[in-house]
Tab-separated table of C-alpha atoms and ligand atoms in Angstrom:
chain	number	residue	atom	x	y	z
A	1276	UNK	CA	-17.372	33.570	17.587
A	1277	UNK	CA	-16.625	35.675	20.641
A	1278	UNK	CA	-14.931	38.522	20.326
A	1279	UNK	CA	-12.382	38.895	23.532
A	1280	UNK	CA	-11.906	42.318	25.022
A	1281	UNK	CA	-8.623	43.845	26.870
A	1282	UNK	CA	-10.111	46.274	28.967
A	1283	UNK	CA	-7.680	49.694	29.665
A	1284	UNK	CA	-9.087	51.773	32.726
A	1285	UNK	CA	-11.585	50.267	35.296
A	1286	UNK	CA	-12.950	53.051	36.865
A	1287	UNK	CA	-16.635	54.697	36.667
A	1288	UNK	CA	-17.517	53.651	32.851
A	1289	UNK	CA	-14.773	50.628	32.405
A	1290	UNK	CA	-16.746	48.600	35.407
A	1291	UNK	CA	-19.816	49.678	33.450
A	1292	UNK	CA	-19.135	48.773	30.173
A	1293	UNK	CA	-17.223	45.151	31.640
A	1294	UNK	CA	-20.659	44.388	33.298
A	1295	UNK	CA	-22.588	44.830	30.332
A	1296	UNK	CA	-20.295	43.069	27.897
A	1297	UNK	CA	-19.842	40.164	30.725
A	1298	UNK	CA	-23.688	39.566	31.905
A	1299	UNK	CA	-26.006	41.358	29.816
A	1300	UNK	CA	-24.957	41.257	26.109
A	1301	UNK	CA	-24.313	38.676	23.401
A	1302	UNK	CA	-20.899	37.585	21.823
A	1303	UNK	CA	-18.221	39.191	23.700
A	1304	UNK	CA	-16.026	38.288	26.700
A	1305	UNK	CA	-13.659	40.172	28.775
A	1306	UNK	CA	-10.108	38.410	29.486
A	1307	UNK	CA	-7.624	40.863	30.016
A	1308	UNK	CA	-7.907	44.205	32.009
A	1309	UNK	CA	-5.645	46.493	33.192
A	1310	UNK	CA	-5.356	50.397	35.101
A	1311	UNK	CA	-2.696	52.555	36.376
A	1312	UNK	CA	-4.119	52.078	39.294
A	1313	UNK	CA	-3.388	47.861	39.710
A	1314	UNK	CA	-5.681	47.559	42.836
A	1315	UNK	CA	-7.905	48.768	40.955
A	1316	UNK	CA	-7.926	46.144	37.935
A	1317	UNK	CA	-7.359	43.403	40.436
A	1318	UNK	CA	-10.547	44.519	42.155
A	1319	UNK	CA	-12.426	43.914	39.019
A	1320	UNK	CA	-11.553	40.662	38.335
A	1321	UNK	CA	-12.352	39.462	41.790
A	1322	UNK	CA	-15.349	41.582	42.207
A	1323	UNK	CA	-17.112	40.641	38.573
A	1324	UNK	CA	-15.683	37.118	39.009
A	1325	UNK	CA	-14.036	37.443	35.346
A	1326	UNK	CA	-11.734	34.757	33.839
A	1327	UNK	CA	-9.256	37.629	32.892
A	1328	UNK	CA	-5.560	38.389	33.181
A	1329	UNK	CA	-4.242	41.259	34.600
A	1330	UNK	CA	-1.738	43.616	32.712
A	1331	UNK	CA	0.900	45.977	33.644
A	1332	UNK	CA	0.435	48.417	31.199
A	1333	UNK	CA	-1.801	49.114	28.229
A	1334	UNK	CA	1.054	47.698	25.507
A	1335	UNK	CA	1.329	44.671	27.280
A	1336	UNK	CA	-2.641	44.043	27.334
A	1337	UNK	CA	-2.892	45.226	23.902
A	1338	UNK	CA	0.052	42.631	22.482
A	1339	UNK	CA	-1.960	39.774	24.240
A	1340	UNK	CA	-2.654	37.223	21.535
A	1341	UNK	CA	-5.936	36.726	23.193
A	1342	UNK	CA	-6.579	40.334	22.820
A	1343	UNK	CA	-9.183	40.608	19.726
A	1344	UNK	CA	-10.515	44.217	20.515
A	1345	UNK	CA	-9.042	46.840	22.886
A	1346	UNK	CA	-12.035	48.874	25.081
A	1347	UNK	CA	-10.177	52.170	26.449
A	1348	UNK	CA	-11.948	53.622	28.901
A	1349	UNK	CA	-8.877	55.484	30.658
A	1350	UNK	CA	-8.787	59.099	31.117
A	1351	UNK	CA	-9.177	61.538	28.041
A	1352	UNK	CA	-5.938	62.570	28.181
A	1353	UNK	CA	-4.046	58.839	27.840
A	1354	UNK	CA	-6.699	57.654	25.261
A	1355	UNK	CA	-4.865	58.463	22.438
A	1356	UNK	CA	-1.415	56.278	23.244
A	1357	UNK	CA	-3.559	53.368	23.950
A	1358	UNK	CA	-5.419	53.723	20.454
A	1359	UNK	CA	-2.502	54.248	18.248
A	1360	UNK	CA	-0.813	50.932	19.776
A	1361	UNK	CA	-3.806	49.161	18.972
A	1362	UNK	CA	-3.842	49.973	15.585
A	1363	UNK	CA	-0.373	49.336	14.890
A	1364	UNK	CA	-1.038	46.179	16.491
A	1365	UNK	CA	-4.158	45.636	14.210
A	1366	UNK	CA	-6.557	45.220	17.160
A	1367	UNK	CA	-10.345	46.670	16.955
A	1368	UNK	CA	-10.867	49.410	19.391
A	1369	UNK	CA	-13.877	50.662	21.182
A	1370	UNK	CA	-12.541	54.219	22.634
A	1371	UNK	CA	-15.081	56.158	25.165
A	1372	UNK	CA	-15.183	59.791	23.980
A	1373	UNK	CA	-12.971	62.036	23.481
A	1374	UNK	CA	-10.976	59.744	20.666
A	1375	UNK	CA	-7.983	62.341	21.566
A	1376	UNK	CA	-8.209	65.684	23.634
A	1377	UNK	CA	-7.010	67.462	20.648
A	1378	UNK	CA	-7.783	68.090	16.836
A	1379	UNK	CA	-4.131	67.405	16.124
A	1380	UNK	CA	-4.309	63.844	18.601
A	1381	UNK	CA	-7.564	62.833	16.361
A	1382	UNK	CA	-5.790	63.734	13.241
A	1383	UNK	CA	-2.892	61.134	14.478
A	1384	UNK	CA	-5.201	58.186	14.672
A	1385	UNK	CA	-7.017	58.885	11.954
A	1386	UNK	CA	-4.195	58.977	9.930
A	1387	UNK	CA	-2.851	55.780	11.573
A	1388	UNK	CA	-6.365	53.850	10.679
A	1389	UNK	CA	-5.884	54.698	6.870
A	1390	UNK	CA	-2.587	53.539	7.074
A	1391	UNK	CA	-4.015	50.712	8.669
A	1392	UNK	CA	-6.426	50.247	5.218
A	1393	UNK	CA	-9.825	49.151	7.139
A	1394	UNK	CA	-11.613	50.884	9.880
A	1395	UNK	CA	-10.870	49.486	13.198
A	1396	UNK	CA	-11.662	52.523	15.725
A	1397	UNK	CA	-15.507	53.304	17.211
A	1398	UNK	CA	-16.059	55.943	19.357
A	1399	UNK	CA	-18.205	55.856	22.318
A	1400	UNK	CA	-20.732	58.933	21.192
A	1401	UNK	CA	-23.435	57.081	22.573
A	1402	UNK	CA	-26.295	59.071	22.340
A	1403	UNK	CA	-26.972	58.336	18.208
A	1404	UNK	CA	-27.904	55.050	19.521
A	1405	UNK	CA	-30.531	56.485	21.619
A	1406	UNK	CA	-33.934	55.976	20.817
A	1407	UNK	CA	-34.937	59.386	21.462
A	1408	UNK	CA	-32.389	61.049	19.747
A	1409	UNK	CA	-32.937	58.623	16.470
A	1410	UNK	CA	-36.691	59.680	16.817
A	1411	UNK	CA	-35.700	63.171	16.680
A	1412	UNK	CA	-33.310	62.215	13.083
A	1413	UNK	CA	-35.929	60.635	11.954
A	1414	UNK	CA	-38.355	63.436	12.102
A	1415	UNK	CA	-35.620	65.818	10.575
A	1416	UNK	CA	-34.651	63.619	7.735
A	1417	UNK	CA	-38.361	63.535	6.912
A	1418	UNK	CA	-38.427	67.220	7.034
A	1419	UNK	CA	-41.431	66.795	9.728
A	1420	UNK	CA	-40.658	70.147	10.424
A	1421	UNK	CA	-39.570	71.523	7.550
A	1422	UNK	CA	-35.769	73.298	7.494
A	1423	UNK	CA	-34.087	73.344	11.426
A	1424	UNK	CA	-33.309	76.972	12.163
A	1425	UNK	CA	-32.161	76.970	15.555
A	1426	UNK	CA	-31.923	74.235	18.227
A	1427	UNK	CA	-32.135	74.803	22.048
A	1428	UNK	CA	-30.130	72.356	24.618
A	1429	UNK	CA	-29.070	71.996	28.207
A	1430	UNK	CA	-26.639	69.203	29.256
A	1431	UNK	CA	-27.364	69.254	33.219
A	1432	UNK	CA	-24.776	67.383	35.781
A	1433	UNK	CA	-26.433	67.880	39.751
A	1434	UNK	CA	-22.497	67.998	40.882
A	1435	UNK	CA	-19.274	67.712	40.022
A	1436	UNK	CA	-15.779	66.584	41.941
A	1437	UNK	CA	-13.005	69.470	42.545
A	1438	UNK	CA	-10.451	68.021	39.659
A	1439	UNK	CA	-13.430	68.812	36.577
A	1440	UNK	CA	-12.210	72.202	35.445
A	1441	UNK	CA	-13.934	74.821	33.053
A	1442	UNK	CA	-12.144	73.306	30.034
A	1443	UNK	CA	-13.987	70.267	30.695
A	1444	UNK	CA	-17.342	71.866	30.516
A	1445	UNK	CA	-16.423	71.445	26.509
A	1446	UNK	CA	-14.142	68.278	26.057
A	1447	UNK	CA	-15.823	66.308	28.690
A	1448	UNK	CA	-19.287	67.617	28.578
A	1449	UNK	CA	-20.503	69.271	26.036
A	1450	UNK	CA	-18.370	66.876	23.490
A	1451	UNK	CA	-21.762	65.084	23.494
A	1452	UNK	CA	-24.039	67.815	21.919
A	1453	UNK	CA	-21.008	68.732	19.662
A	1454	UNK	CA	-21.143	64.847	18.025
A	1455	UNK	CA	-25.080	64.368	18.530
A	1456	UNK	CA	-26.105	67.406	17.018
A	1457	UNK	CA	-24.456	67.859	13.762
A	1458	UNK	CA	-25.192	64.460	13.129
A	1459	UNK	CA	-29.048	65.454	13.716
A	1460	UNK	CA	-29.272	68.157	11.073
A	1461	UNK	CA	-26.512	66.531	8.552
A	1462	UNK	CA	-24.222	69.982	8.960
A	1463	UNK	CA	-20.933	70.876	10.062
A	1464	UNK	CA	-19.883	73.631	12.704
A	1465	UNK	CA	-18.755	77.076	11.414
A	1466	UNK	CA	-18.124	79.068	14.675
A	1467	UNK	CA	-18.454	78.706	17.791
A	1468	UNK	CA	-18.440	80.904	21.575
A	1469	UNK	CA	-18.886	80.850	24.729
A	1470	UNK	CA	-20.536	82.843	27.247
A	1471	UNK	CA	-20.988	82.954	31.171
A	1472	UNK	CA	-23.951	84.019	32.799
A	1473	UNK	CA	-23.720	84.575	36.359
A	1474	UNK	CA	-21.625	81.788	38.352
A	1475	UNK	CA	-23.655	79.313	40.473
A	1476	UNK	CA	-23.125	79.596	44.099
A	1477	UNK	CA	-22.385	76.118	43.941
A	1478	UNK	CA	-19.716	75.954	41.405
A	1479	UNK	CA	-16.214	75.601	43.525
A	1480	UNK	CA	-13.781	78.965	43.106
A	1481	UNK	CA	-11.957	77.705	40.135
A	1482	UNK	CA	-15.074	76.542	37.536
A	1483	UNK	CA	-16.847	78.500	35.408
A	1484	UNK	CA	-20.826	77.153	35.793
A	1485	UNK	CA	-22.751	77.620	33.578
A	1486	UNK	CA	-21.530	78.283	30.574
A	1487	UNK	CA	-23.558	79.023	27.403
A	1488	UNK	CA	-22.096	77.619	23.935
A	1489	UNK	CA	-23.559	79.253	20.566
A	1490	UNK	CA	-22.546	77.325	17.727
A	1491	UNK	CA	-23.332	78.417	13.771
A	1492	UNK	CA	-23.524	75.520	11.599
A	1493	UNK	CA	-22.169	75.943	7.486
A	1494	UNK	CA	-26.041	75.862	6.795
A	1495	UNK	CA	-27.077	78.981	9.149
A	1496	UNK	CA	-28.441	76.568	12.023
A	1497	UNK	CA	-27.947	78.592	15.251
A	1498	UNK	CA	-27.287	76.262	18.375
A	1499	UNK	CA	-27.358	77.404	22.038
A	1500	UNK	CA	-26.079	74.976	24.383
A	1501	UNK	CA	-26.574	75.642	28.163
A	1502	UNK	CA	-23.814	73.337	30.185
A	1503	UNK	CA	-24.587	73.853	34.130
A	1504	UNK	CA	-22.457	70.846	35.851
A	1505	UNK	CA	-23.581	71.823	39.260
A	1506	UNK	CA	-27.217	72.055	38.981
A	1507	UNK	CA	-28.034	70.312	41.874
A	1508	UNK	CA	-31.895	68.990	40.954
A	1509	UNK	CA	-30.614	65.892	38.904
A	1510	UNK	CA	-28.760	64.790	35.549
A	1511	UNK	CA	-31.224	66.374	32.870
A	1512	UNK	CA	-30.656	66.458	29.072
A	1513	UNK	CA	-33.073	68.544	26.991
A	1514	UNK	CA	-32.617	69.241	23.279
A	1515	UNK	CA	-35.336	70.900	21.166
A	1516	UNK	CA	-35.194	71.428	17.293
A	1517	UNK	CA	-37.173	74.584	16.331
A	1518	UNK	CA	-37.936	74.118	11.864
A	1519	UNK	CA	-39.927	76.399	9.816
A	1520	UNK	CA	-42.748	74.257	9.774
A	1521	UNK	CA	-42.842	73.419	13.474
A	1522	UNK	CA	-40.903	72.178	16.648
A	1523	UNK	CA	-39.742	68.588	17.851
A	1524	UNK	CA	-37.838	67.603	21.129
A	1525	UNK	CA	-36.213	65.194	23.068
A	1526	UNK	CA	-38.557	62.591	25.058
A	1527	UNK	CA	-37.829	62.879	28.998
A	1528	UNK	CA	-36.244	59.794	30.618
A	1529	UNK	CA	-39.502	57.551	30.725
A	1530	UNK	CA	-40.677	57.291	34.780
A	1531	UNK	CA	-43.971	57.098	36.664
A	1532	UNK	CA	-45.616	60.690	37.003
A	1533	UNK	CA	-47.254	61.277	40.621
A	1534	UNK	CA	-49.899	62.861	42.471
A	1535	UNK	CA	-49.343	63.142	46.230
A	1536	UNK	CA	-49.111	65.794	49.060
A	1537	UNK	CA	-50.743	68.341	46.611
A	1538	UNK	CA	-48.193	67.724	43.745
A	1539	UNK	CA	-47.804	66.548	40.536
A	1540	UNK	CA	-44.807	65.408	39.368
A	1541	UNK	CA	-41.848	63.124	37.720
A	1542	UNK	CA	-39.017	61.770	38.309
A	1543	UNK	CA	-35.699	63.111	37.288
A	1544	UNK	CA	-32.621	60.893	37.060
A	1545	UNK	CA	-29.541	61.958	39.444
A	1546	UNK	CA	-26.728	60.103	36.937
A	1547	UNK	CA	-25.594	59.456	33.334
A	1548	UNK	CA	-25.123	55.629	33.994
A	1549	UNK	CA	-28.898	55.661	34.254
A	1550	UNK	CA	-30.062	58.396	31.381
A	1551	UNK	CA	-28.638	56.538	28.388
A	1552	UNK	CA	-28.268	52.479	29.640
A	1553	UNK	CA	-30.445	51.570	26.356
A	1554	UNK	CA	-27.932	53.152	24.356
A	1555	UNK	CA	-24.435	52.137	25.698
A	1556	UNK	CA	-25.968	48.653	25.260
A	1557	UNK	CA	-26.816	49.069	22.172
A	1558	UNK	CA	-23.399	51.033	20.865
A	1559	UNK	CA	-21.725	47.934	22.032
A	1560	UNK	CA	-23.410	45.106	20.737
A	1561	UNK	CA	-23.812	46.815	17.674
A	1562	UNK	CA	-19.760	47.156	17.458
A	1563	UNK	CA	-19.353	43.152	18.349
A	1564	UNK	CA	-21.955	42.333	15.643
A	1565	UNK	CA	-20.896	44.599	12.920
A	1566	UNK	CA	-17.202	43.429	13.453
A	1567	UNK	CA	-18.733	39.863	13.348
A	1568	UNK	CA	-20.660	40.287	10.217
A	1569	UNK	CA	-18.127	42.696	7.695
A	1570	UNK	CA	-15.025	42.267	9.990
A	1571	UNK	CA	-15.334	46.496	10.627
A	1572	UNK	CA	-17.113	48.358	13.515
A	1573	UNK	CA	-20.107	50.438	12.251
A	1574	UNK	CA	-20.882	53.429	14.913
A	1575	UNK	CA	-19.073	56.601	14.913
A	1576	UNK	CA	-15.285	56.908	13.460
A	1577	UNK	CA	-12.381	58.251	13.672
A	1578	UNK	CA	-13.560	60.761	11.849
A	1579	UNK	CA	-16.654	61.884	14.109
A	1580	UNK	CA	-13.677	61.928	16.802
A	1581	UNK	CA	-11.732	64.209	14.845
A	1582	UNK	CA	-15.135	66.511	14.121
A	1583	UNK	CA	-15.536	66.588	18.113
A	1584	UNK	CA	-12.085	67.385	18.796
A	1585	UNK	CA	-11.606	70.322	16.581
A	1586	UNK	CA	-14.839	71.919	17.235
A	1587	UNK	CA	-14.040	71.224	21.180
A	1588	UNK	CA	-10.713	73.047	20.420
A	1589	UNK	CA	-12.465	75.970	18.870
A	1590	UNK	CA	-14.738	76.439	21.603
A	1591	UNK	CA	-12.225	76.118	24.277
A	1592	UNK	CA	-10.259	78.646	22.963
A	1593	UNK	CA	-13.641	80.701	22.263
A	1594	UNK	CA	-13.853	80.510	26.146
A	1595	UNK	CA	-10.674	82.286	26.854
A	1596	UNK	CA	-11.348	85.048	24.140
A	1597	UNK	CA	-14.912	85.627	24.242
A	1598	UNK	CA	-15.156	85.892	20.708
A	1599	UNK	CA	-17.020	84.075	17.927
A	1600	UNK	CA	-13.935	81.616	17.105
A	1601	UNK	CA	-14.141	79.801	13.875
A	1602	UNK	CA	-14.169	75.712	13.457
A	1603	UNK	CA	-11.485	74.894	10.717
A	1604	UNK	CA	-11.792	71.174	9.301
A	1605	UNK	CA	-9.857	69.752	6.729
A	1606	UNK	CA	-11.809	67.888	3.959
A	1607	UNK	CA	-13.045	64.438	4.804
A	1608	UNK	CA	-10.706	61.662	3.390
A	1609	UNK	CA	-12.788	59.419	1.093
A	1610	UNK	CA	-11.699	56.327	3.161
A	1611	UNK	CA	-14.162	57.610	5.281
A	1612	UNK	CA	-16.671	58.266	2.774
A	1613	UNK	CA	-17.329	54.855	2.317
A	1614	UNK	CA	-18.593	54.608	5.932
A	1615	UNK	CA	-22.371	55.045	6.171
A	1616	UNK	CA	-22.085	55.479	9.910
A	1617	UNK	CA	-25.160	55.249	12.316
B	2257	LIG	P1	-12.616	57.431	36.196
B	2257	LIG	O1	-11.653	58.222	36.575
B	2257	LIG	O2	-13.877	56.548	36.929
B	2257	LIG	O3	-11.733	56.052	35.470
B	2257	LIG	C1	-10.538	55.861	34.857
B	2257	LIG	C2	-9.714	54.893	35.245
B	2257	LIG	O4	-8.683	55.000	34.115
B	2257	LIG	C3	-9.037	55.367	36.421
B	2257	LIG	O5	-9.625	53.985	37.348
B	2257	LIG	C4	-8.006	55.723	36.306
B	2257	LIG	O6	-6.925	54.922	37.104
B	2257	LIG	C5	-7.820	54.790	34.989
B	2257	LIG	N1	-6.343	54.923	34.153
B	2257	LIG	C6	-6.452	56.673	33.686
B	2257	LIG	N2	-4.881	56.213	32.965
B	2257	LIG	C7	-4.603	55.409	32.139
B	2257	LIG	C8	-3.682	54.729	31.346
B	2257	LIG	N3	-2.873	55.753	30.758
B	2257	LIG	N4	-3.391	53.659	31.350
B	2257	LIG	C9	-4.443	52.541	32.573
B	2257	LIG	N5	-5.390	52.997	32.914
B	2257	LIG	C10	-5.531	54.473	33.223
B	2257	LIG	O7	-13.149	57.684	34.821
B	2257	LIG	P2	-14.769	57.492	34.256
B	2257	LIG	O8	-15.768	58.116	34.609
B	2257	LIG	O9	-15.069	56.133	33.665
B	2257	LIG	O10	-13.971	58.027	32.478
B	2257	LIG	C11	-13.126	57.403	31.800
B	2257	LIG	C12	-13.727	58.095	30.241
B	2257	LIG	O11	-15.185	57.270	30.032
B	2257	LIG	C13	-13.352	59.692	30.003
B	2257	LIG	O12	-12.480	59.519	28.426
B	2257	LIG	C14	-14.606	60.094	30.201
B	2257	LIG	O13	-14.995	61.013	29.442
B	2257	LIG	C15	-15.383	59.283	29.662
B	2257	LIG	N6	-16.853	58.679	29.988
B	2257	LIG	C16	-18.120	58.517	29.084
B	2257	LIG	C17	-19.202	58.650	29.187
B	2257	LIG	C18	-20.429	58.912	28.202
B	2257	LIG	O14	-21.157	59.160	28.892
B	2257	LIG	N7	-20.035	57.768	27.595
B	2257	LIG	C19	-19.505	58.529	30.880
B	2257	LIG	C20	-18.315	58.602	31.718
B	2257	LIG	C21	-17.155	59.148	31.241
B	2258	LIG	C1	-19.258	62.616	31.634
B	2258	LIG	O1	-17.666	62.213	31.251
B	2258	LIG	C2	-19.747	62.186	30.392
B	2258	LIG	O2	-19.842	61.730	29.584
B	2258	LIG	C3	-21.084	62.624	31.138
B	2258	LIG	O3	-22.191	61.798	29.892
B	2258	LIG	C4	-21.404	63.735	31.175
B	2258	LIG	O4	-22.707	64.361	31.717
B	2258	LIG	C5	-20.423	64.468	32.257
B	2258	LIG	O5	-20.671	66.073	31.879
B	2258	LIG	C6	-19.215	64.163	31.964
B	2258	LIG	O6	-18.167	64.329	32.745
């Protein structure tokens, strides 16, 4: 059985996912595409030589009979409407982060999925598939460092465009840490606070950069996450978990080291597309394999998307207030307790 995908949003990551489904992974094909920029959708079909129809909008694509699964790779604010329409039509959905841009939006998706009666949605929190984070999780779960007490991490991009705003540091960038860190330590967040160090001279006038986000979990773990999206030197993801018996750190991206011109060095990547390339492959392969095997996806759920969005909402509030803001989640519905996601 081949899973026939319809793609909503043929920008940067839409194109990456189309290429991997079409040329690299097994069991899927692209049969439909749409984009508010129709020229982009047509360009993708020609450029990648797809045997795919171009639809005028998401609704038309979702209702196409030959579309089994919808890949939502449009801008974050457009995700909710497409995901809800896909659930309504009973189609599988792989949606890039964020599931929706607010906790309320994610809750509407959670409710629609529960009403449908079985899982249809997987959220693109690909770090859970990254071998470095998987090794960290194994070490923590096996008590290798005792009880985790603190986590220090950094999410650095070389630069961002002028459309990138201060709140995007949370719902577009930090959202990856928000998801992966509570999964790492099997805990939920209690509070969040944001502080602003001295501003980088490379940040545009409207953007506060860098930012330091402090998260506290219900179990008392304190996490400090630096978000620095104009760091200039490269794309760099750091994570160190400090326990009462030792410390574990995320492995660096694998690269040759070199000795040259009186320097000992190693390369740093420049682009998110390369840093988690294996994880993107694995998450989509798992989505297809799991649907074929069990009839449902296996990766991060709508509930995971909800947790991330509620935490992001509190962090955005904390950006303005400067105070410690409470992260208040509703009780997890039984529907999602039955799923042992990765
Ligand atoms: P992009 O701007 O390159 O592409 C988005 C595309 O969606 C554009 O072509 C735009 O015209 C189209 N679009 C917007 N609204 C639409 C709608 N209602 N219907 C159809 N098409 C629509 O953005 P990019 O970087 O590809 O990001 C897309 C999504 O993927 C975002 O949610 C972003 O957060 C996420 N993302 C995830 C990454 C990851 O590491 N998992 C990395 C980069 C992006
Ligand atoms: C982008 O949308 C991503 O998801 C990247 O992983 C992240 O590093 C970047 O800051 C976001 O804008």
